[in-house]
Short mmCIF file of C-alpha atoms in Angstrom, two decimals:
data_model
loop_
_atom_site.label_atom_id
_atom_site.label_comp_id
_atom_site.label_asym_id
_atom_site.label_seq_id
_atom_site.Cartn_x
_atom_site.Cartn_y
_atom_site.Cartn_z
CA UNK A 14 20.25 -31.55 24.39
CA UNK A 15 23.14 -29.41 23.20
CA UNK A 16 20.80 -27.76 20.67
CA UNK A 17 18.32 -26.93 23.42
CA UNK A 18 21.00 -25.43 25.65
CA UNK A 19 22.27 -23.40 22.71
CA UNK A 20 18.85 -21.70 22.53
CA UNK A 21 19.50 -19.92 25.83
CA UNK A 22 21.97 -17.33 24.51
CA UNK A 23 19.71 -16.79 21.48
CA UNK A 24 16.80 -16.00 23.78
CA UNK A 25 18.96 -13.70 25.88
CA UNK A 26 20.13 -11.89 22.75
CA UNK A 27 16.61 -11.47 21.36
CA UNK A 28 15.36 -9.88 24.58
CA UNK A 29 18.44 -7.70 24.99
CA UNK A 30 18.09 -6.39 21.42
CA UNK A 31 14.41 -5.52 21.87
CA UNK A 32 13.73 -1.86 21.19
CA UNK A 33 10.92 0.20 22.68
CA UNK A 34 9.73 3.68 21.73
CA UNK A 35 6.94 5.93 22.88
CA UNK A 36 5.25 8.94 21.32
CA UNK A 37 2.27 11.18 21.88
CA UNK A 38 -0.74 11.22 19.54
CA UNK A 39 -1.81 14.82 19.17
CA UNK A 40 -5.33 15.58 20.42
CA UNK A 41 -8.30 15.55 18.06
CA UNK A 42 -11.32 17.86 18.00
CA UNK A 43 -14.09 15.37 17.22
CA UNK A 44 -15.22 11.81 17.89
CA UNK A 45 -14.69 9.17 15.24
CA UNK A 46 -12.18 7.54 12.98
CA UNK A 47 -8.91 9.38 12.46
CA UNK A 48 -5.97 8.79 10.18
CA UNK A 49 -2.60 8.73 11.94
CA UNK A 50 0.27 9.32 9.56
CA UNK A 51 3.29 7.14 10.36
CA UNK A 52 6.25 9.44 9.89
CA UNK A 53 9.62 8.19 8.62
CA UNK A 54 10.84 8.28 12.24
CA UNK A 55 8.00 5.99 13.38
CA UNK A 56 8.51 3.57 10.51
CA UNK A 57 12.22 3.44 11.24
CA UNK A 58 11.66 2.81 14.96
CA UNK A 59 9.12 0.06 14.21
CA UNK A 60 11.49 -1.57 11.69
CA UNK A 61 8.78 -0.97 9.07
CA UNK A 62 6.49 -3.42 10.86
CA UNK A 63 3.15 -2.07 12.13
CA UNK A 64 2.69 -5.27 14.17
CA UNK A 65 5.01 -3.65 16.72
CA UNK A 66 2.63 -0.70 17.24
CA UNK A 67 0.07 -0.27 20.02
CA UNK A 68 -2.16 2.65 20.97
CA UNK A 69 -3.16 3.22 24.61
CA UNK A 70 -5.55 5.73 26.17
CA UNK A 71 -4.98 7.55 29.46
CA UNK A 72 -6.24 4.51 31.42
CA UNK A 73 -3.79 2.25 29.59
CA UNK A 74 -6.59 0.58 27.64
CA UNK A 75 -5.51 -0.72 24.24
CA UNK A 76 -7.15 1.09 21.31
CA UNK A 77 -7.61 -0.96 18.10
CA UNK A 78 -6.23 0.28 14.78
CA UNK A 79 -6.09 -0.91 11.19
CA UNK A 80 -3.68 -0.32 8.32
CA UNK A 81 -4.98 2.45 6.04
CA UNK A 82 -3.67 3.18 2.55
CA UNK A 83 -5.81 6.27 2.08
CA UNK A 84 -8.51 7.09 -0.43
CA UNK A 85 -7.52 5.41 -3.68
CA UNK A 86 -9.97 6.96 -6.14
CA UNK A 87 -12.43 9.77 -6.78
CA UNK A 88 -15.65 9.28 -8.72
CA UNK A 89 -17.34 11.84 -10.95
CA UNK A 90 -20.55 11.90 -12.96
CA UNK A 91 -21.33 13.87 -16.14
CA UNK A 92 -24.90 13.97 -17.46
CA UNK A 93 -25.47 13.35 -21.17
CA UNK A 94 -28.57 14.76 -22.88
CA UNK A 95 -31.13 12.36 -24.34
CA UNK A 96 -32.15 14.31 -27.45
CA UNK A 97 -34.79 11.92 -28.76
CA UNK A 98 -36.90 8.88 -27.89
CA UNK A 99 -38.85 6.98 -30.51
CA UNK A 100 -40.66 3.66 -30.63
CA UNK A 101 -41.95 1.37 -33.33
CA UNK A 102 -44.58 -0.88 -31.66
CA UNK A 103 -43.51 -4.52 -31.38
CA UNK A 104 -40.17 -3.68 -33.04
CA UNK A 105 -37.84 -1.43 -31.02
CA UNK A 106 -37.49 1.61 -28.78
CA UNK A 107 -34.65 3.94 -29.74
CA UNK A 108 -32.98 6.69 -27.73
CA UNK A 109 -30.32 9.04 -29.09
CA UNK A 110 -27.78 10.52 -26.66
CA UNK A 111 -25.72 13.60 -27.45
CA UNK A 112 -21.94 13.55 -27.02
CA UNK A 113 -21.65 17.15 -28.21
CA UNK A 114 -18.00 17.58 -27.18
CA UNK A 115 -16.98 14.38 -29.01
CA UNK A 116 -15.44 12.90 -25.85
CA UNK A 117 -13.62 9.59 -26.08
CA UNK A 118 -15.94 7.23 -24.19
CA UNK A 119 -16.33 3.47 -23.89
CA UNK A 120 -19.32 3.25 -21.54
CA UNK A 121 -22.46 5.08 -20.43
CA UNK A 122 -24.76 4.61 -17.44
CA UNK A 123 -28.51 4.57 -18.08
CA UNK A 124 -31.09 5.21 -15.38
CA UNK A 125 -34.05 2.90 -16.11
CA UNK A 126 -37.49 2.74 -14.45
CA UNK A 127 -38.05 -0.54 -12.62
CA UNK A 128 -39.29 -3.42 -14.74
CA UNK A 129 -39.22 -7.21 -14.73
CA UNK A 130 -38.58 -7.20 -18.47
CA UNK A 131 -35.34 -8.44 -20.03
CA UNK A 132 -34.14 -6.61 -23.12
CA UNK A 133 -31.83 -7.26 -26.03
CA UNK A 134 -30.19 -4.16 -27.43
CA UNK A 135 -27.91 -2.74 -30.13
CA UNK A 136 -25.68 0.35 -29.90
CA UNK A 137 -24.50 2.48 -32.84
CA UNK A 138 -22.73 5.81 -33.32
CA UNK A 139 -23.01 8.73 -35.72
CA UNK A 140 -21.65 12.23 -36.29
CA UNK A 141 -24.69 13.53 -38.22
CA UNK A 142 -27.64 11.32 -37.11
CA UNK A 143 -27.97 10.16 -40.71
CA UNK A 144 -25.26 7.56 -41.16
CA UNK A 145 -24.99 5.13 -38.27
CA UNK A 146 -22.11 2.76 -37.50
CA UNK A 147 -22.42 -0.39 -35.41
CA UNK A 148 -20.76 -0.64 -31.99
CA UNK A 149 -22.64 -3.40 -30.12
CA UNK A 150 -25.16 -5.92 -31.44
CA UNK A 151 -27.59 -8.38 -29.88
CA UNK A 152 -26.56 -7.94 -26.23
CA UNK A 153 -28.92 -8.46 -23.27
CA UNK A 154 -29.59 -6.40 -20.14
CA UNK A 155 -31.33 -8.09 -17.19
CA UNK A 156 -32.09 -7.45 -13.51
CA UNK A 157 -33.91 -4.16 -14.04
CA UNK A 158 -35.81 -4.20 -10.74
CA UNK A 159 -34.50 -2.67 -7.51
CA UNK A 160 -36.55 -3.38 -4.37
CA UNK A 161 -35.20 -0.28 -2.60
CA UNK A 162 -35.67 2.26 -5.42
CA UNK A 163 -38.11 2.83 -8.28
CA UNK A 164 -35.25 2.76 -10.78
CA UNK A 165 -32.00 0.97 -11.52
CA UNK A 166 -28.71 2.17 -13.01
CA UNK A 167 -26.93 -0.04 -15.50
CA UNK A 168 -23.56 0.49 -17.16
CA UNK A 169 -23.41 -0.22 -20.90
CA UNK A 170 -19.98 -0.78 -22.43
CA UNK A 171 -18.93 -0.46 -26.06
CA UNK A 172 -15.74 0.08 -28.10
CA UNK A 173 -13.94 3.37 -27.42
CA UNK A 174 -15.19 6.09 -29.77
CA UNK A 175 -15.91 9.82 -30.04
CA UNK A 176 -19.11 9.84 -32.08
CA UNK A 177 -21.21 12.94 -31.43
CA UNK A 178 -24.36 10.82 -31.16
CA UNK A 179 -24.96 7.38 -29.68
CA UNK A 180 -28.13 5.39 -30.36
CA UNK A 181 -29.49 2.60 -28.17
CA UNK A 182 -32.05 0.31 -29.82
CA UNK A 183 -33.97 -1.85 -27.32
CA UNK A 184 -35.79 -4.72 -29.04
CA UNK A 185 -39.56 -4.78 -28.23
CA UNK A 186 -40.53 -7.83 -30.29
CA UNK A 187 -41.69 -9.92 -27.31
CA UNK A 188 -42.31 -7.25 -24.64
CA UNK A 189 -43.39 -3.69 -23.99
CA UNK A 190 -40.80 -0.84 -24.07
CA UNK A 191 -38.68 0.10 -21.08
CA UNK A 192 -38.51 3.66 -19.73
CA UNK A 193 -35.05 5.30 -19.99
CA UNK A 194 -34.91 8.22 -17.54
CA UNK A 195 -31.35 9.59 -17.75
CA UNK A 196 -27.92 8.98 -19.25
CA UNK A 197 -24.59 9.78 -17.59
CA UNK A 198 -20.88 9.04 -17.70
CA UNK A 199 -19.53 7.68 -14.40
CA UNK A 200 -15.76 7.80 -14.01
CA UNK A 201 -13.29 6.78 -11.31
CA UNK A 202 -9.99 8.63 -11.08
CA UNK A 203 -7.14 7.04 -9.18
CA UNK A 204 -5.41 9.21 -6.58
CA UNK A 205 -1.64 9.22 -6.49
CA UNK A 206 -0.51 10.26 -3.02
CA UNK A 207 2.57 12.43 -2.97
CA UNK A 208 5.62 10.85 -1.38
CA UNK A 209 7.44 12.17 1.69
CA UNK A 210 10.95 13.45 1.04
CA UNK A 211 13.46 11.95 3.46
CA UNK A 212 16.01 14.06 5.30
CA UNK A 213 19.01 13.51 7.56
CA UNK A 214 21.22 11.28 5.43
CA UNK A 215 24.72 11.61 4.03
CA UNK A 216 25.98 10.80 0.57
CA UNK A 217 29.50 10.00 -0.58
CA UNK A 218 30.27 10.10 -4.32
CA UNK A 219 33.25 8.18 -5.69
CA UNK A 220 34.27 7.60 -9.32
CA UNK A 221 36.39 4.59 -10.26
CA UNK A 222 37.98 5.32 -13.64
CA UNK A 223 39.30 1.78 -13.94
CA UNK A 224 35.85 0.23 -13.52
CA UNK A 225 34.27 3.19 -15.36
CA UNK A 226 31.68 3.57 -12.62
CA UNK A 227 30.39 6.17 -10.18
CA UNK A 228 29.19 4.94 -6.79
CA UNK A 229 27.01 7.03 -4.46
CA UNK A 230 26.90 5.67 -0.91
CA UNK A 231 23.81 6.78 1.02
CA UNK A 232 23.88 6.44 4.82
CA UNK A 233 21.11 7.09 7.38
CA UNK A 234 21.51 7.19 11.18
CA UNK A 235 18.88 4.41 11.32
CA UNK A 236 17.31 2.17 8.70
CA UNK A 237 14.64 3.81 6.54
CA UNK A 238 12.03 2.75 3.99
CA UNK A 239 12.90 3.94 0.47
CA UNK A 240 10.23 3.96 -2.27
CA UNK A 241 11.52 6.59 -4.67
CA UNK A 242 14.66 8.42 -5.77
CA UNK A 243 15.52 11.42 -7.94
CA UNK A 244 18.71 13.08 -9.14
CA UNK A 245 19.63 16.68 -9.86
CA UNK A 246 22.40 16.47 -12.49
CA UNK A 247 24.19 19.63 -13.63
CA UNK A 248 26.39 18.18 -16.39
CA UNK A 249 27.02 16.99 -19.02
CA UNK A 250 24.12 18.32 -21.10
CA UNK A 251 23.45 15.01 -22.81
CA UNK A 252 23.71 11.54 -21.27
CA UNK A 253 22.07 8.13 -20.99
CA UNK A 254 23.46 5.96 -18.18
CA UNK A 255 22.45 2.61 -16.71
CA UNK A 256 22.19 2.70 -12.91
CA UNK A 257 21.18 0.35 -10.12
CA UNK A 258 20.61 0.28 -6.36
CA UNK A 259 22.73 -2.21 -4.39
CA UNK A 260 22.68 -3.31 -0.75
CA UNK A 261 25.45 -5.21 1.03
CA UNK A 262 23.94 -8.12 2.96
CA UNK A 263 25.00 -11.24 4.84
CA UNK A 264 23.50 -14.71 4.93
CA UNK A 265 24.23 -18.09 6.49
CA UNK A 266 25.30 -20.70 3.97
CA UNK A 267 26.46 -24.19 5.00
CA UNK A 268 26.94 -23.14 8.65
CA UNK A 269 29.08 -20.15 7.69
CA UNK A 270 28.27 -16.50 7.16
CA UNK A 271 28.92 -14.98 3.76
CA UNK A 272 28.59 -11.49 2.34
CA UNK A 273 26.71 -10.77 -0.87
CA UNK A 274 25.30 -7.82 -2.83
CA UNK A 275 21.57 -7.60 -3.59
CA UNK A 276 20.42 -5.68 -6.66
CA UNK A 277 17.26 -3.87 -5.53
CA UNK A 278 16.31 -1.89 -8.62
CA UNK A 279 17.65 -0.77 -12.00
CA UNK A 280 16.89 2.35 -14.06
CA UNK A 281 18.35 4.72 -16.67
CA UNK A 282 19.50 8.28 -16.08
CA UNK A 283 18.50 10.33 -19.11
CA UNK A 284 19.18 13.99 -19.90
CA UNK A 285 15.73 14.17 -21.54
CA UNK A 286 13.81 13.08 -18.42
CA UNK A 287 13.26 14.37 -14.88
CA UNK A 288 15.27 11.43 -13.49
CA UNK A 289 12.73 10.61 -10.79
CA UNK A 290 12.01 6.93 -10.26
CA UNK A 291 9.67 4.76 -8.22
CA UNK A 292 11.74 1.83 -6.97
CA UNK A 293 10.93 -1.46 -5.31
CA UNK A 294 10.41 -0.61 -1.64
CA UNK A 295 13.35 -1.54 0.60
CA UNK A 296 14.41 -0.95 4.21
CA UNK A 297 18.07 -0.15 4.76
CA UNK A 298 20.48 1.98 6.75
CA UNK A 299 23.02 2.15 3.94
CA UNK A 300 22.89 1.42 0.23
CA UNK A 301 24.83 2.16 -2.95
CA UNK A 302 23.75 3.71 -6.25
CA UNK A 303 26.03 2.40 -8.99
CA UNK A 304 26.20 4.27 -12.32
CA UNK A 305 27.89 2.92 -15.46
CA UNK A 306 29.89 5.68 -17.17
CA UNK A 307 31.56 3.57 -19.88
CA UNK A 308 33.98 5.97 -21.65
CA UNK A 309 31.95 9.08 -20.81
CA UNK A 310 32.80 11.74 -18.23
CA UNK A 311 31.26 11.15 -14.81
CA UNK A 312 27.95 12.85 -14.10
CA UNK A 313 28.06 15.91 -11.87
CA UNK A 314 25.31 15.09 -9.40
CA UNK A 315 24.21 18.20 -7.57
CA UNK A 316 21.75 16.44 -5.27
CA UNK A 317 20.17 13.05 -4.62
CA UNK A 318 16.61 13.04 -3.25
CA UNK A 319 15.01 10.07 -1.51
CA UNK A 320 11.29 9.49 -1.01
CA UNK A 321 8.94 7.37 1.05
CA UNK A 322 5.32 6.50 0.24
CA UNK A 323 3.01 7.67 3.05
CA UNK A 324 1.56 4.99 5.34
CA UNK A 325 -1.18 5.51 7.92
CA UNK A 326 -3.23 3.65 10.48
CA UNK A 327 -6.91 4.28 11.16
CA UNK A 328 -8.29 4.33 14.69
CA UNK A 329 -11.32 5.57 16.64
CA UNK A 330 -10.33 8.56 18.80
CA UNK A 331 -12.13 10.85 21.24
CA UNK A 332 -11.48 14.53 21.93
CA UNK A 333 -9.98 15.55 25.29
CA UNK A 334 -8.42 12.10 25.64
CA UNK A 335 -4.69 11.49 25.83
CA UNK A 336 -3.38 8.74 23.59
CA UNK A 337 0.08 7.21 23.51
CA UNK A 338 1.70 5.28 20.69
CA UNK A 339 4.11 2.58 21.86
CA UNK A 340 6.52 0.53 19.77
CA UNK A 341 8.01 -2.74 20.98
CA UNK A 342 9.90 -5.10 18.69
CA UNK A 343 8.97 -8.13 20.84
CA UNK A 344 5.22 -7.74 20.21
CA UNK A 345 3.38 -9.90 17.69
CA UNK A 346 0.52 -8.84 15.40
CA UNK A 347 -2.57 -7.70 17.35
CA UNK A 348 -5.94 -9.32 16.65
CA UNK A 349 -8.44 -6.49 16.10
CA UNK A 350 -11.86 -6.72 14.41
CA UNK A 351 -11.79 -3.10 13.22
CA UNK A 352 -10.84 -4.10 9.66
CA UNK A 353 -13.98 -6.25 9.35
CA UNK A 354 -16.41 -3.79 10.95
CA UNK A 355 -17.67 -2.18 7.73
CA UNK A 356 -15.28 0.78 7.52
CA UNK A 357 -15.25 2.63 4.19
CA UNK A 358 -11.56 2.62 3.30
CA UNK A 359 -12.11 4.71 0.15
CA UNK A 360 -12.88 7.83 2.16
CA UNK A 361 -10.90 10.70 3.62
CA UNK A 362 -10.69 10.91 7.40
CA UNK A 363 -9.40 13.65 9.74
CA UNK A 364 -5.65 13.46 10.14
CA UNK A 365 -3.65 13.61 13.35
CA UNK A 366 0.05 13.16 13.94
CA UNK A 367 2.56 11.69 16.38
CA UNK A 368 4.93 13.91 18.33
CA UNK A 369 7.69 13.53 20.91
CA UNK A 370 8.75 10.08 19.74
CA UNK A 371 11.57 8.88 21.98
CA UNK A 372 13.45 5.68 22.61
CA UNK A 373 12.89 4.21 26.06
CA UNK A 374 15.94 3.04 27.93
CA UNK A 375 15.87 -0.58 28.97
CA UNK A 376 16.24 0.42 32.60
CA UNK A 377 13.12 2.62 32.42
CA UNK A 378 10.85 -0.05 31.04
CA UNK A 379 8.50 -1.94 33.31
CA UNK A 380 10.14 -5.22 32.42
CA UNK A 381 13.48 -3.92 33.67
CA UNK A 382 11.93 -2.83 36.96
CA UNK A 383 10.84 -6.39 37.71
CA UNK A 384 13.04 -8.94 39.41
CA UNK A 385 14.82 -11.23 36.96
CA UNK A 386 12.77 -14.24 38.03
CA UNK A 387 9.57 -12.34 37.10
CA UNK A 388 10.58 -11.71 33.50
CA UNK A 389 9.63 -13.74 30.39
CA UNK A 390 13.34 -14.35 29.79
CA UNK A 391 13.65 -16.24 33.09
CA UNK A 392 10.55 -18.28 32.23
CA UNK A 393 11.97 -19.30 28.84
CA UNK A 394 15.33 -20.24 30.38
CA UNK A 395 13.50 -22.46 32.88
CA UNK A 396 11.49 -24.11 30.09
CA UNK A 397 14.61 -24.83 28.04
CA UNK A 398 16.50 -26.18 31.06
CA UNK A 399 13.53 -28.35 32.09
CA UNK A 400 13.29 -29.83 28.60
CA UNK A 401 17.06 -30.42 28.58
CA UNK A 402 17.01 -32.20 31.97
CA UNK A 403 14.02 -34.37 31.04
CA UNK A 404 15.68 -35.22 27.74
CA UNK A 405 18.94 -36.13 29.51
CA UNK A 406 17.24 -38.56 31.90
CA UNK A 407 15.05 -39.98 29.11
CA UNK A 408 18.12 -40.76 27.00
CA UNK A 409 19.82 -42.41 29.99
CA UNK A 410 16.71 -44.48 30.72
CA UNK A 411 16.55 -45.69 27.11
CA UNK A 412 20.23 -46.72 27.26
CA UNK A 413 19.66 -48.68 30.50
CA UNK A 414 16.68 -50.50 28.98
CA UNK A 415 18.71 -51.40 25.92
CA UNK A 416 21.52 -52.81 28.11
CA UNK A 417 19.11 -54.97 30.10
CA UNK A 418 17.55 -56.36 26.94
#
């Protein structure tokens, strides 16, 4: 019963520490899906948890959203010329493809007219079309019939090479030849999104000659997500220093609270590099960069830059509609079906932003305007007290029964 009663102050504390924010989503010019970039201010206010976000229209209807990482890759296609086709009846059909620029390639895509035939094939390479060198032997291609098109495209892989000519030999011993229409090189290029540089933080640099270390203390007004860091170092001209990112934390151990230091990431500062590092993402208001100097002079650090990987949500917006983004740390994850509705996540969408983000005072919130007995806090206190009272009488009843027996 004591444990149950002790939950009351915890509940009171959790509700009193709840934070709410509100911002305006800038108007869009067209119907459809839009990407809303979550600025560092929004991520800080939401404690880096998008479960706390909600979007409402002007009628206070909830608008579904889904986490969106952005387009991850671009695809490109380069046609390769088929310079010859030849066939020996009942033996093989051969095509020779020109790689005139001697590109390093390890696959080609062939466009093949529909057929129910299965084919074994060999691939070889040459620089003069006289001497051929084996790449692939006795492989099979199947499934050459597409019900929706009169052709299929199949990717053929082989060891990386830069031969100027590639020859495909399709074995015709037990079937008629297949019709090769085109050859191309399909490539996917990953897209690295540029990080957002963080502002509005202070840094304090201290050098401890006894420990032979330099410590840079970074402090933000509110906790921020950090994904990258860089240093502008003016001197000395040559150096190689081990460095690490540390955060002071607390934890409960054996019913007592203890302080400890967590090592987030380690890296080396090098005079021959740009000294920009991607680090394990962390969320902190203050952290320390510790640099080992050994017996060397301390580094003169002109500037420390901090970066955050961009994060967005995707939602369906209408023009001439007013949308509001709200943040409440007491909300749980919403259950939307938008993520499973067939959206193409590897596509670019129009971007809109959030403006006028402000923290709502507790007194201004609707919950605060209600009478205390109408709030969820009052309900939870009643539940805990009811359980405690029932438990008290149940324990007493059990004791009385035991005495009688």
